Coordinates of C-alpha atoms in Angstrom, one line a residue:
X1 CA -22.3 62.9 -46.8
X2 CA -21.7 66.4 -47.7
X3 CA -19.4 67.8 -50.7
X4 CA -15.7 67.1 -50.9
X5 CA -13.8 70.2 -49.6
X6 CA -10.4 72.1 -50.0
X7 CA -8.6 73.7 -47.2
X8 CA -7.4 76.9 -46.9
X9 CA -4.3 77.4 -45.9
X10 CA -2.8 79.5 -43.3
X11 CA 0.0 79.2 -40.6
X12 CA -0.5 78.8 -36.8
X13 CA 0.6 78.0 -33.7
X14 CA -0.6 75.6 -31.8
X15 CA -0.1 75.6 -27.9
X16 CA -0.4 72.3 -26.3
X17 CA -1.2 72.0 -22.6
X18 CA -0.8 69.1 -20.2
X19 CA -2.9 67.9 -18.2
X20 CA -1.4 67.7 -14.5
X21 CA -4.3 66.5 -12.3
X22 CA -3.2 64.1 -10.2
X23 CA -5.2 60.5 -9.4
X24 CA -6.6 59.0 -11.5
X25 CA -9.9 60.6 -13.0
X26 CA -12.4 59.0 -15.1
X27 CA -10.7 55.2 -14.1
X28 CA -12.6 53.1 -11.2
X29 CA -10.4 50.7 -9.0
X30 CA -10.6 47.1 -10.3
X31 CA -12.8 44.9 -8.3
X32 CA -11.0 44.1 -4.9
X33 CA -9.5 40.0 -5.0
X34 CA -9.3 40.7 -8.9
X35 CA -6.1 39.0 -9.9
X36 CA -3.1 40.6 -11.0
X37 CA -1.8 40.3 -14.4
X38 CA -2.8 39.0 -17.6
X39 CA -7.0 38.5 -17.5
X40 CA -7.7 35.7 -20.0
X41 CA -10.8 35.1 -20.7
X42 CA -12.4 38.9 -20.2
X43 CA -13.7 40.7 -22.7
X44 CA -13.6 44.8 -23.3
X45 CA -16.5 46.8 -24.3
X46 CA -15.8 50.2 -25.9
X47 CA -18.5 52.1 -25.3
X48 CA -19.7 55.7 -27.4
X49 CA -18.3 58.6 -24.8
X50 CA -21.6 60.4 -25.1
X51 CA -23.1 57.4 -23.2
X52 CA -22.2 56.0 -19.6
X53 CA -20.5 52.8 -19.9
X54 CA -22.3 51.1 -17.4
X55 CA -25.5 52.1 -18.6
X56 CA -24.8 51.0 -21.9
X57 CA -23.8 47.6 -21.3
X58 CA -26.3 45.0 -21.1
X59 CA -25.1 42.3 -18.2
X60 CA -26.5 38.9 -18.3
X61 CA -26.5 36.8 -15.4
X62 CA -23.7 35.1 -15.6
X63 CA -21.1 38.2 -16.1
X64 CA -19.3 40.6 -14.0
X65 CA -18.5 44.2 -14.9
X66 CA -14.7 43.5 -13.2
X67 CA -13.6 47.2 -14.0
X68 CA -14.6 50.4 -15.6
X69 CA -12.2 53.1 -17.8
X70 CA -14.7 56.0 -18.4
X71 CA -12.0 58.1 -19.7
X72 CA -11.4 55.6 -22.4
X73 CA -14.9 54.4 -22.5
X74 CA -14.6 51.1 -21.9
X75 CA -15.4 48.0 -19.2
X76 CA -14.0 44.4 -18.8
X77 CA -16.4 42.0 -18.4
X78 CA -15.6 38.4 -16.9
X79 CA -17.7 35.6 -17.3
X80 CA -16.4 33.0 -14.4
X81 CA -16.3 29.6 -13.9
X82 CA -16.4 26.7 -16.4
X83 CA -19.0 26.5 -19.2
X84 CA -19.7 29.9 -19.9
X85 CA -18.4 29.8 -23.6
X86 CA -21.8 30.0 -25.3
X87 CA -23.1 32.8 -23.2
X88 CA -19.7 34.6 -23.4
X89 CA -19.9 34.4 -27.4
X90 CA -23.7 35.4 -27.2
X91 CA -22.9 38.4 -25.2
X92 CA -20.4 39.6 -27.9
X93 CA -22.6 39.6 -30.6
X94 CA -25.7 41.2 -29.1
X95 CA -23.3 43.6 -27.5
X96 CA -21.3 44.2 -31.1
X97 CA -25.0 45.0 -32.5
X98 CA -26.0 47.9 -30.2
X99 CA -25.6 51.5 -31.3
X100 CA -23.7 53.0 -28.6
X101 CA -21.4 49.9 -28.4
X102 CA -18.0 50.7 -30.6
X103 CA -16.1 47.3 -30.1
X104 CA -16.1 44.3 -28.2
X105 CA -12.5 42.3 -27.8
X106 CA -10.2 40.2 -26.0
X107 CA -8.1 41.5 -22.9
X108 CA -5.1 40.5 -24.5
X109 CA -1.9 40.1 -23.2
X110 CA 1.3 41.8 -23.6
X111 CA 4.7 41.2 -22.3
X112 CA 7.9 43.4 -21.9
X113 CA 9.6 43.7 -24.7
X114 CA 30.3 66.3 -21.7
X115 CA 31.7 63.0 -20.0
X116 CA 29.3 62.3 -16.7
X117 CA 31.6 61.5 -13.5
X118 CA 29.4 58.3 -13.4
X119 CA 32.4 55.5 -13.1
X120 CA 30.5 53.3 -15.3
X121 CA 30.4 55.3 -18.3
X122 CA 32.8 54.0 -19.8
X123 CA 30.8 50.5 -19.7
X124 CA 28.2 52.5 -21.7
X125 CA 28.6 52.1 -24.9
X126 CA 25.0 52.8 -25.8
X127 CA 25.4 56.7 -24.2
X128 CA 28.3 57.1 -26.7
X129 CA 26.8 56.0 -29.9
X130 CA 24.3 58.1 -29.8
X131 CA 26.1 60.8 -28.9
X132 CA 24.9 61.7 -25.8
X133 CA 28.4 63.5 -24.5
X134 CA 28.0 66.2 -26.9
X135 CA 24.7 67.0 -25.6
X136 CA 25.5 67.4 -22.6
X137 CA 27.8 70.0 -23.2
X138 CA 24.6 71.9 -23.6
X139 CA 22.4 69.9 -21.1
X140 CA 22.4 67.3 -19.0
X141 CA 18.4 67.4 -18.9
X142 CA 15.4 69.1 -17.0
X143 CA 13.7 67.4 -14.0
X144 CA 10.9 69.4 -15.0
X145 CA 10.4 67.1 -18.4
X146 CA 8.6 63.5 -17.4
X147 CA 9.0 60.3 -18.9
X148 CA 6.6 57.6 -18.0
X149 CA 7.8 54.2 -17.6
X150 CA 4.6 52.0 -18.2
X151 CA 5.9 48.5 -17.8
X152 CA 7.1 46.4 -14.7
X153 CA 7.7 48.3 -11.0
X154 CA 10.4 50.6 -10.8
X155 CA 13.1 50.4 -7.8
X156 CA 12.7 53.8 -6.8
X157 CA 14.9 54.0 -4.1
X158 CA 18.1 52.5 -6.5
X159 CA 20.8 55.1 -5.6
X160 CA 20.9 55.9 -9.3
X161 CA 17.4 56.1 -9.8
X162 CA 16.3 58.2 -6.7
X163 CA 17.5 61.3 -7.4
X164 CA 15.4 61.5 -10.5
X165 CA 11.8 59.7 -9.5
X166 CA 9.2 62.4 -9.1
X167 CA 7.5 63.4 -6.1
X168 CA 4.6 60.7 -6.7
X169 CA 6.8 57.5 -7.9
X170 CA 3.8 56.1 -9.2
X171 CA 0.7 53.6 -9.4
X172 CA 0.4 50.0 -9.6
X173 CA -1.9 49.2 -12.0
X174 CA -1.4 45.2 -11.5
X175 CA -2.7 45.2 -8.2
X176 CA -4.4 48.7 -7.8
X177 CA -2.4 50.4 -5.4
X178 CA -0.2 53.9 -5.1
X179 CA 2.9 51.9 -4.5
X180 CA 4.6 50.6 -8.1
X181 CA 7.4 49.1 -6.3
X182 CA 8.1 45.4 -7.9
X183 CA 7.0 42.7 -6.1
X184 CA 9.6 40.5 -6.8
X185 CA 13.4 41.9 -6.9
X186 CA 15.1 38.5 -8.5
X187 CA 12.1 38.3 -11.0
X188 CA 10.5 41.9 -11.7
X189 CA 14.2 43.9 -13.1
X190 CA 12.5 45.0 -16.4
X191 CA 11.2 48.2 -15.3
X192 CA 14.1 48.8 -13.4
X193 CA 16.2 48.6 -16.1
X194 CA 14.2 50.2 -18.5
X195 CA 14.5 53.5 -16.3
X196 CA 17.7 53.4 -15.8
X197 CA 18.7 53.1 -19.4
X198 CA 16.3 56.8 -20.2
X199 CA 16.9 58.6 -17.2
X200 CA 19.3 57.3 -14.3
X201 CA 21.2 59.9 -12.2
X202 CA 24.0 61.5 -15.1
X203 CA 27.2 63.4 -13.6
X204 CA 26.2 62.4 -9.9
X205 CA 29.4 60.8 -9.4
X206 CA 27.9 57.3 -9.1
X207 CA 27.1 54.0 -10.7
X208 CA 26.0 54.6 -15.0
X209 CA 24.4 57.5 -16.8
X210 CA 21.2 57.7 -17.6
X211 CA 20.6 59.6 -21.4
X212 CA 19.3 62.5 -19.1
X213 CA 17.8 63.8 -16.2
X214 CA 14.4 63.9 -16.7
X215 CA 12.0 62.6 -14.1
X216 CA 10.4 59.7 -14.0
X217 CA 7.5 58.1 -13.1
X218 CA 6.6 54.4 -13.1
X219 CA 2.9 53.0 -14.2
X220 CA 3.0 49.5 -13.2
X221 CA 1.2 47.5 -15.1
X222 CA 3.1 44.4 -16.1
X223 CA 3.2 41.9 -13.2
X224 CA 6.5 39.8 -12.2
X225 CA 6.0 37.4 -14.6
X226 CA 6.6 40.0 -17.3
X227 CA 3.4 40.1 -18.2
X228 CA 0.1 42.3 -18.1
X229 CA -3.5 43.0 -19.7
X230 CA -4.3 45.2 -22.6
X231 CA -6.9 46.7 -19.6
X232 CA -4.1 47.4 -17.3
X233 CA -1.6 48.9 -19.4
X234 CA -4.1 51.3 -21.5
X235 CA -4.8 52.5 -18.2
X236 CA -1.7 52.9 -17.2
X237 CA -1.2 55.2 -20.4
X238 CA -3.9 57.0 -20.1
X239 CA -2.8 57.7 -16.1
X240 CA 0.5 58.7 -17.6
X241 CA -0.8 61.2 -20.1
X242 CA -3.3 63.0 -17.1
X243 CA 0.1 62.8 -15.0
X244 CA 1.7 65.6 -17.7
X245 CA 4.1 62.9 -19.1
X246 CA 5.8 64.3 -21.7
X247 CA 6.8 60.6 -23.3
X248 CA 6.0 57.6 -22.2
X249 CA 8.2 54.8 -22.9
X250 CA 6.3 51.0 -23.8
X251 CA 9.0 48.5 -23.8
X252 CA 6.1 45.6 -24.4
X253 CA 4.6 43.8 -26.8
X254 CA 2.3 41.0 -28.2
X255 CA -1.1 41.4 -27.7
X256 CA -1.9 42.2 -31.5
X257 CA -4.5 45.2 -32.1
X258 CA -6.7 46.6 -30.2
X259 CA -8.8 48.9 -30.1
X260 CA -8.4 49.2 -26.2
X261 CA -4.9 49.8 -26.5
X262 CA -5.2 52.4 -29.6
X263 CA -7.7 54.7 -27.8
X264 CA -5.4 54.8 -25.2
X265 CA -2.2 55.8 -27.2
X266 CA -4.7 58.0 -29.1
X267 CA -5.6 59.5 -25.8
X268 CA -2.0 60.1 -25.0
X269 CA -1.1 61.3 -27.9
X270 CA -4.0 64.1 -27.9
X271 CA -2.7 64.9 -24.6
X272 CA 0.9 66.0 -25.8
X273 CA 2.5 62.8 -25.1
X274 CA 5.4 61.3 -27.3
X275 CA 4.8 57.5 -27.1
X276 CA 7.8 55.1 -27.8
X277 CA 7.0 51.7 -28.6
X278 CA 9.3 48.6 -29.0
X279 CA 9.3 47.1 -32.5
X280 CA 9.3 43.4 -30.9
X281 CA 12.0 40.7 -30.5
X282 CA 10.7 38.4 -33.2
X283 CA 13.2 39.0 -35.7
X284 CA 10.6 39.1 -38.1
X285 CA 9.5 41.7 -40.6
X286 CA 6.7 43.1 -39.2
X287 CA 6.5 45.2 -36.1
X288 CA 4.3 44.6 -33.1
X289 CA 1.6 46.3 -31.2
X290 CA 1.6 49.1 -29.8
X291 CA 4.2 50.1 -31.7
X292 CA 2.4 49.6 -35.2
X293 CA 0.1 51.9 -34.3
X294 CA 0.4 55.5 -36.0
X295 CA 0.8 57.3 -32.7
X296 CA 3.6 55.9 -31.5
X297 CA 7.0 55.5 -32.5
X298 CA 7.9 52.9 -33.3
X299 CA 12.0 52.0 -32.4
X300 CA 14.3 49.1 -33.5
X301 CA 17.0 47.7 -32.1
X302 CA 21.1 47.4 -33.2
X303 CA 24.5 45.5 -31.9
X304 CA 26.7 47.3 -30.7
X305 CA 28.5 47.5 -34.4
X306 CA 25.0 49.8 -35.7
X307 CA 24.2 46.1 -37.6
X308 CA 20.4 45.2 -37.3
X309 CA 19.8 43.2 -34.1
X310 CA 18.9 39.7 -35.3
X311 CA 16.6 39.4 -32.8
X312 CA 14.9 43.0 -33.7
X313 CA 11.6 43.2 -35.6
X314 CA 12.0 45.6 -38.9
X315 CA 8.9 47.1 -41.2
X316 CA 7.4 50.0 -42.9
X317 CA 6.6 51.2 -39.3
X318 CA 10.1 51.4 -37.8
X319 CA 10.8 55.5 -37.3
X320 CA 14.1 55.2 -35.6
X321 CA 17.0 52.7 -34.3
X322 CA 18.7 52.8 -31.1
X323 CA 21.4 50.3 -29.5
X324 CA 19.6 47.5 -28.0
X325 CA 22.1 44.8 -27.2
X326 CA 24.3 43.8 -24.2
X327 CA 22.8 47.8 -22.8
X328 CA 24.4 48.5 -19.5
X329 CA 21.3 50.1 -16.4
X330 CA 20.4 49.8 -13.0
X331 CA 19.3 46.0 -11.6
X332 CA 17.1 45.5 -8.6
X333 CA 20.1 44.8 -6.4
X334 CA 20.7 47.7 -6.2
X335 CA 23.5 47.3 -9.0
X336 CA 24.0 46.4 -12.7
X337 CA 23.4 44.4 -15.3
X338 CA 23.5 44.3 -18.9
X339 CA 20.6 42.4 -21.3
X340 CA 19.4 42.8 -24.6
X341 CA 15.9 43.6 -26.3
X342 CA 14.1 46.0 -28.5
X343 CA 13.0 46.9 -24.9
X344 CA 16.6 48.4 -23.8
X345 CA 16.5 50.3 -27.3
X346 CA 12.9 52.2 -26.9
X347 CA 13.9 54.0 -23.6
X348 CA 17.4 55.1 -25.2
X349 CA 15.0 57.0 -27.5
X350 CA 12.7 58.3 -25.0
X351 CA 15.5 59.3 -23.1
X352 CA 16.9 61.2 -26.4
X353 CA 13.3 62.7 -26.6
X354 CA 13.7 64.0 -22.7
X355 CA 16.9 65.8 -23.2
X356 CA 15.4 67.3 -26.3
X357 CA 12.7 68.3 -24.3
X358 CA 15.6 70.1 -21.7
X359 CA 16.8 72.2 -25.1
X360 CA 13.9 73.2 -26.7
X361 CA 10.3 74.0 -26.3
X362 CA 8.6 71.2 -28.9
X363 CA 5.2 69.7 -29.1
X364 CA 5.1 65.8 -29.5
X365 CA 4.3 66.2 -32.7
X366 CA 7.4 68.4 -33.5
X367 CA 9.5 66.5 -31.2
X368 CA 8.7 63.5 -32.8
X369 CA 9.8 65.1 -36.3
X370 CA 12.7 67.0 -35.1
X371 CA 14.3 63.4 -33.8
X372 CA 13.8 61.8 -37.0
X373 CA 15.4 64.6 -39.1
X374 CA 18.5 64.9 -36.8
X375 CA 18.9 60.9 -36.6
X376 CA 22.0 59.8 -38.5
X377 CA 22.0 57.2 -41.3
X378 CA 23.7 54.1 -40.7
X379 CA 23.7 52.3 -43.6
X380 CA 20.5 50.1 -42.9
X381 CA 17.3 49.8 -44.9
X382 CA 14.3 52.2 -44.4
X383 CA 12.6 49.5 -42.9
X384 CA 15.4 48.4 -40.3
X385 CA 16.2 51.9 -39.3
X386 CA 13.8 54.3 -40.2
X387 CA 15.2 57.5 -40.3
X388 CA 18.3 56.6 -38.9
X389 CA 20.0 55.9 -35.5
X390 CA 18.7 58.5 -32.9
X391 CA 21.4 61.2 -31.8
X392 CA 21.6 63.4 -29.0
X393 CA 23.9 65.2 -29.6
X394 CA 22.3 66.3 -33.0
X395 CA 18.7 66.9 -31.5
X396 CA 20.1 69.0 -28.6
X397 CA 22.2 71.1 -30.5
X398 CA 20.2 71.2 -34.3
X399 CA 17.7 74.5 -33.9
X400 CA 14.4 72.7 -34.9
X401 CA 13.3 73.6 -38.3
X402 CA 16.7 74.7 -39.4
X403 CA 17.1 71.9 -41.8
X404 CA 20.6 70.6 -40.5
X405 CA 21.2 68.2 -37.8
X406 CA 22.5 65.1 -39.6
X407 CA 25.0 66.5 -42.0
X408 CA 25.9 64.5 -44.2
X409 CA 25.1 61.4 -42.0
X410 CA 21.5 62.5 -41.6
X411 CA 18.8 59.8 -42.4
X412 CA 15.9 60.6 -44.4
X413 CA 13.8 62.2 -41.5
X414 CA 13.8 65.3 -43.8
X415 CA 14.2 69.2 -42.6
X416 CA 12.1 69.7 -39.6
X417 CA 10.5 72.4 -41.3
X418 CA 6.4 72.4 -41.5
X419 CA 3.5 73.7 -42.5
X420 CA -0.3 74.0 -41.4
X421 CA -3.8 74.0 -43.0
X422 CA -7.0 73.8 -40.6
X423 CA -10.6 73.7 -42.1
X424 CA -14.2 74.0 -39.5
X425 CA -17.3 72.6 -39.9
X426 CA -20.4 71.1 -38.2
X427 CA -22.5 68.0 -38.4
X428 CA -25.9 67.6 -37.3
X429 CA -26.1 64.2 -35.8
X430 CA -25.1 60.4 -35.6
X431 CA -26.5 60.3 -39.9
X432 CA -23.9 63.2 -40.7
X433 CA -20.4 63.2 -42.3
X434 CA -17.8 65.4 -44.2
X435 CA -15.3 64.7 -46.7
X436 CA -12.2 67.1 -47.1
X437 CA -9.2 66.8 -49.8
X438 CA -6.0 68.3 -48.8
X439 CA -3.1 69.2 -51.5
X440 CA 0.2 69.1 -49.9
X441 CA 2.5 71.5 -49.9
X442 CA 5.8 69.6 -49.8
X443 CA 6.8 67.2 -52.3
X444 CA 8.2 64.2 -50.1
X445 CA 7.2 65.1 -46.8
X446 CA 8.4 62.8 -44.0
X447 CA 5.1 63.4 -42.0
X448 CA 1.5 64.2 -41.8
X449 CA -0.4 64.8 -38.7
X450 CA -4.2 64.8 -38.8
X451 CA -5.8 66.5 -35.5
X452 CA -9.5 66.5 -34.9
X453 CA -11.2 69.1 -32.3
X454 CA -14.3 68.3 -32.2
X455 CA -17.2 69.3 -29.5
X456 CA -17.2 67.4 -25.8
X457 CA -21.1 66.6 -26.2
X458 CA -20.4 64.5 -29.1
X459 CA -18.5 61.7 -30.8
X460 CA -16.8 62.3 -33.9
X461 CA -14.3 60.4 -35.6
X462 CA -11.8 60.5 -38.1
X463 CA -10.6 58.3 -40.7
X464 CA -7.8 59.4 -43.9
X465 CA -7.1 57.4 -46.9
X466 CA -3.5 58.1 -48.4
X467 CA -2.5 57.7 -52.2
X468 CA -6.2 56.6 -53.4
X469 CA -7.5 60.0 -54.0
X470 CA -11.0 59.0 -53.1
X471 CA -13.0 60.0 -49.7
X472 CA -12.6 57.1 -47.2
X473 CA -15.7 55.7 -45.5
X474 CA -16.4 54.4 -41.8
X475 CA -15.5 50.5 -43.6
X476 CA -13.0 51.5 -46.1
X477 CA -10.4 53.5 -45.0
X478 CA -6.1 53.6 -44.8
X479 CA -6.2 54.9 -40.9
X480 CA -8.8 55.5 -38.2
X481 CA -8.5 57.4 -34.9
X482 CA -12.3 56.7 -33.1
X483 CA -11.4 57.5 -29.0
X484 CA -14.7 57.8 -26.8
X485 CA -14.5 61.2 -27.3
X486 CA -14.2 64.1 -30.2
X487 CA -10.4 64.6 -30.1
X488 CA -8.4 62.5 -32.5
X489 CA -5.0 62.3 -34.3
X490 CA -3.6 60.0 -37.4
X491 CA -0.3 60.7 -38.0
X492 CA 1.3 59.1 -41.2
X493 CA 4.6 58.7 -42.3
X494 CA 5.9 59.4 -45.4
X495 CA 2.6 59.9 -47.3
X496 CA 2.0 59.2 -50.6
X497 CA 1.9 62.7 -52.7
X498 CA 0.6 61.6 -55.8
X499 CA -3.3 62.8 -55.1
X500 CA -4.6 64.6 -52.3
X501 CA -4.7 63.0 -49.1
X502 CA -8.4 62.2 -48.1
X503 CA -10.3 63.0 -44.5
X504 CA -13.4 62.0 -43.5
X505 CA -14.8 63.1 -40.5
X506 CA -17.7 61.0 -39.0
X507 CA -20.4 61.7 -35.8
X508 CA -21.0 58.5 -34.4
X509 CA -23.2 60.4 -32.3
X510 CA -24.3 63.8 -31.6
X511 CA -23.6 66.9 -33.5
X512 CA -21.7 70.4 -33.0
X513 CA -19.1 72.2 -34.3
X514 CA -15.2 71.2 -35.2
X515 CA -12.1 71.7 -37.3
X516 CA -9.7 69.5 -38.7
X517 CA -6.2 70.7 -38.8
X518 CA -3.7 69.2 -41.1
X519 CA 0.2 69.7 -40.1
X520 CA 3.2 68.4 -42.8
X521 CA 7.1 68.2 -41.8
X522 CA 9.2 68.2 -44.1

């Protein structure tokens, strides 16, 4: 490990591209008869991106390679029938020994969590807490900003949800098809009504308002049953992200880490995607996966008084609140219903986050501050709310960086302002690493983002320790971002500016070139 290192600082601007290929590159089609939905018993193989997954994986006799993510850099691998256990467990281990093998875990399972002319408005309470009317004095929203709906099928032809589906509705990740249309319309609503609550038809004289028009597009990748693999839906992310989505929206939950599912919000994230997670309806006081990782926001939910939800999940990780119960959207009758969830608060957010979008020209990293510093304070603690209760009408109309937005109301999401630092460097090969300590500019920032651009040959990853002061290792470390690949991002809340914040970048294999760039909001 080479000497610890000091940035130099200097400001930039970063332009973020999105990638708008359409299919679904780098992913193979499950196996054909697979079955849809949760896949107990499978395990996922993460798998060094320098490598081919196939050829990296040993397969005894009794296994199947059941599908292939060479994007992420992984493969599920079913062992089937009865009595396999021992072989199962003796295929992890060797497998969890071999160089080019990065993880092996469980296919876990996760489960969903200006007044419009729309006659139902006034049903809407959720539209009018947040403040949605006085952005749309400004904007109603852009069709051309996307929000991704990964989660059950959408009812695309609703007649308030039609107007605003893209081109290509979709893909079905459940049971591999171009058709995300649900299955089921008495059972499979969740989706449904998770669209409708970010982005049904606003001001078209019929049925609710959506937060905005943005347009949408629907990974399916929770079955019926309201339930789907960590394989499926990471796909369904990463397809997302390649689609251009400029958020997605996870209303699910449960399936604890995984590295699976963090590569592929790590993915997204690296792409330019805002991901908003669901904090969970456990009522407990800790929030669940996805949304504890770092790259996504992570959103609670609150009555209809701005009171905590009692069913809502609260934490260090909650970034922002949003009205969750009784929330009025589109059913699969082609009507509406109201129901309740952390799940009915996330897409309010994204749906805030899309008609930011419509105003102003943000990366996800900025957009993801600029919604925190214009949320509004509602009397909750940190750890219920975050930075407050989202607002639309103060992110559409707050010029980002300005410093204002809340008012006196604002929550502690700070100015919006920033500031950047980048640092380059090589390392030779899989043996090589460098430490870097960064001084912080700001004295209470509200967030850190850590990027890593390192070369395509090669895979390098990054790890930061926060308030220790001391360089973090590949086993000892506060936060980790280790994709297939050479591009990562931590992003840290409220960091702790006592000592220098601590970066370790790490080949585990290859060598080249990279910088590390280092961006603070205040």
């Amino acid at each position: 490990m080479g000497e610890n290192n000091t940035f130099d600082r200097r400001m930039f601007l970063r332009l973020t591209g999105l990638a708008g290929a359409a299919g679904l590159t780098g992913m193979a089609s499950a196996t054909p008869g697979r079955s849809p939905g949760p896949k107990e018993g499978e395990l996922l193989v993460g798998v060094t991106g320098t490598k081919d997954v196939k050829a990296a994986i040993d397969l005894p006799a009794q296994a199947k390679m059941v599908h292939v993510n060479e994007t992420l850099g992984y493969a599920a691998i079913e062992f089937p029938g009865k009595g396999n256990e021992t072989a199962r467990q003796n295929f992890a281990d060797a497998m969890a020994k071999k160089t080019d093998v990065k993880y092996v875990e469980e296919n876990a399972t996760f489960e969903s969590l200006a007044v419009p002319n729309d006659p139902r408005f006034g049903d809407q309470y959720a539209d009018q807490m947040v403040n949605a009317p006085t952005a749309w004095d400004t904007t109603f929203g852009d069709s051309g900003v996307t929000v991704a709906v990964v989660d059950q099928g959408v009812k695309y032809d609703h007649p308030d949800l039609d107007g605003n589906m893209a081109a290509d509705a979709g893909y079905d990740f459940v049971d591999s098809d171009s058709d995300p249309y649900p299955d089921s319309m008495a059972d499979e609503y969740h989706g449904t009504h998770v669209a409708g609550i970010a982005a049904a038809e606003t001001n078209n004289g019929e049925g609710v308002s959506g937060i905005g028009n943005s347009s949408i597009i629907s990974g399916r990748a929770l079955s019926e049953a309201g339930s789907g693999s960590t394989a499926d839906i990471a796909d369904a992310i990463q397809w997302a992200a390649d689609q251009g989505a400029d958020v997605i929206n996870l209303s699910l939950g449960g399936g604890g880490y995984t590295n699976t599912m963090k590569n592929a919000v790590g993915y997204a994230t690296n792409n330019g995607s805002l991901v908003v997670a669901a904090a969970g309806n456990d009522g407990q006081g800790s929030v669940s996966y996805p949304a504890a990782y770092s790259e996504c926001l992570a959103v609670s939910a609150l009555d209809p008084d701005e009171s905590l939800a009692s069913y809502s999940n609260y934490g260090s990780d909650i970034e922002l609140a949003a009205p969750g119960t009784n929330v009025l959207s589109t059913w699969t009758d082609d009507g509406y219903n109201s129901i309740s969830g952390t799940s009915m608060a996330t897409p309010v957010v994204a749906g805030v986050a899309g008609l930011t979008l419509a105003a102003h020209d943000l990366t996800n990293s900025e957009l993801r501050s600029h919604l925190k510093a214009t949320a509004v304070d509602v009397g909750l603690p940190a750890d219920q709310q975050g930075s407050g209760r989202v607002d639309a009408g103060n992110a559409v109309t707050t010029t980002p960086g300005s410093g204002g937005g809340g008012g006196d109301d604002g929550g502690d999401g700070g100015s919006g302002d920033s500031t950047s630092a980048s640092a380059s460097g090589s390392l030779a090969g899989y043996y090589d690493s460098q430490c870097y300590n960064y001084g912080f500019s700001y004295s209470a920032p509200s967030q850190v983002v850590v990027e890593l651009d390192g070369p395509s040959s090669a895979d390098f990853d990054l790890y930061v320790s926060d308030g220790t002061g001391t360089c973090p290792s590949t086993s000892s470390y506060d936060y980790r971002s280790w994709t297939a690949d050479s591009q990562e991002t931590i992003t840290i809340d409220n960091p702790d500016t006592s000592t220098d914040l601590t970066i370790l970048v790490d080949s585990y294999s290859g060598g080249g070139s990279y910088t590390v760039t280092i961006t603070e909001y205040q």
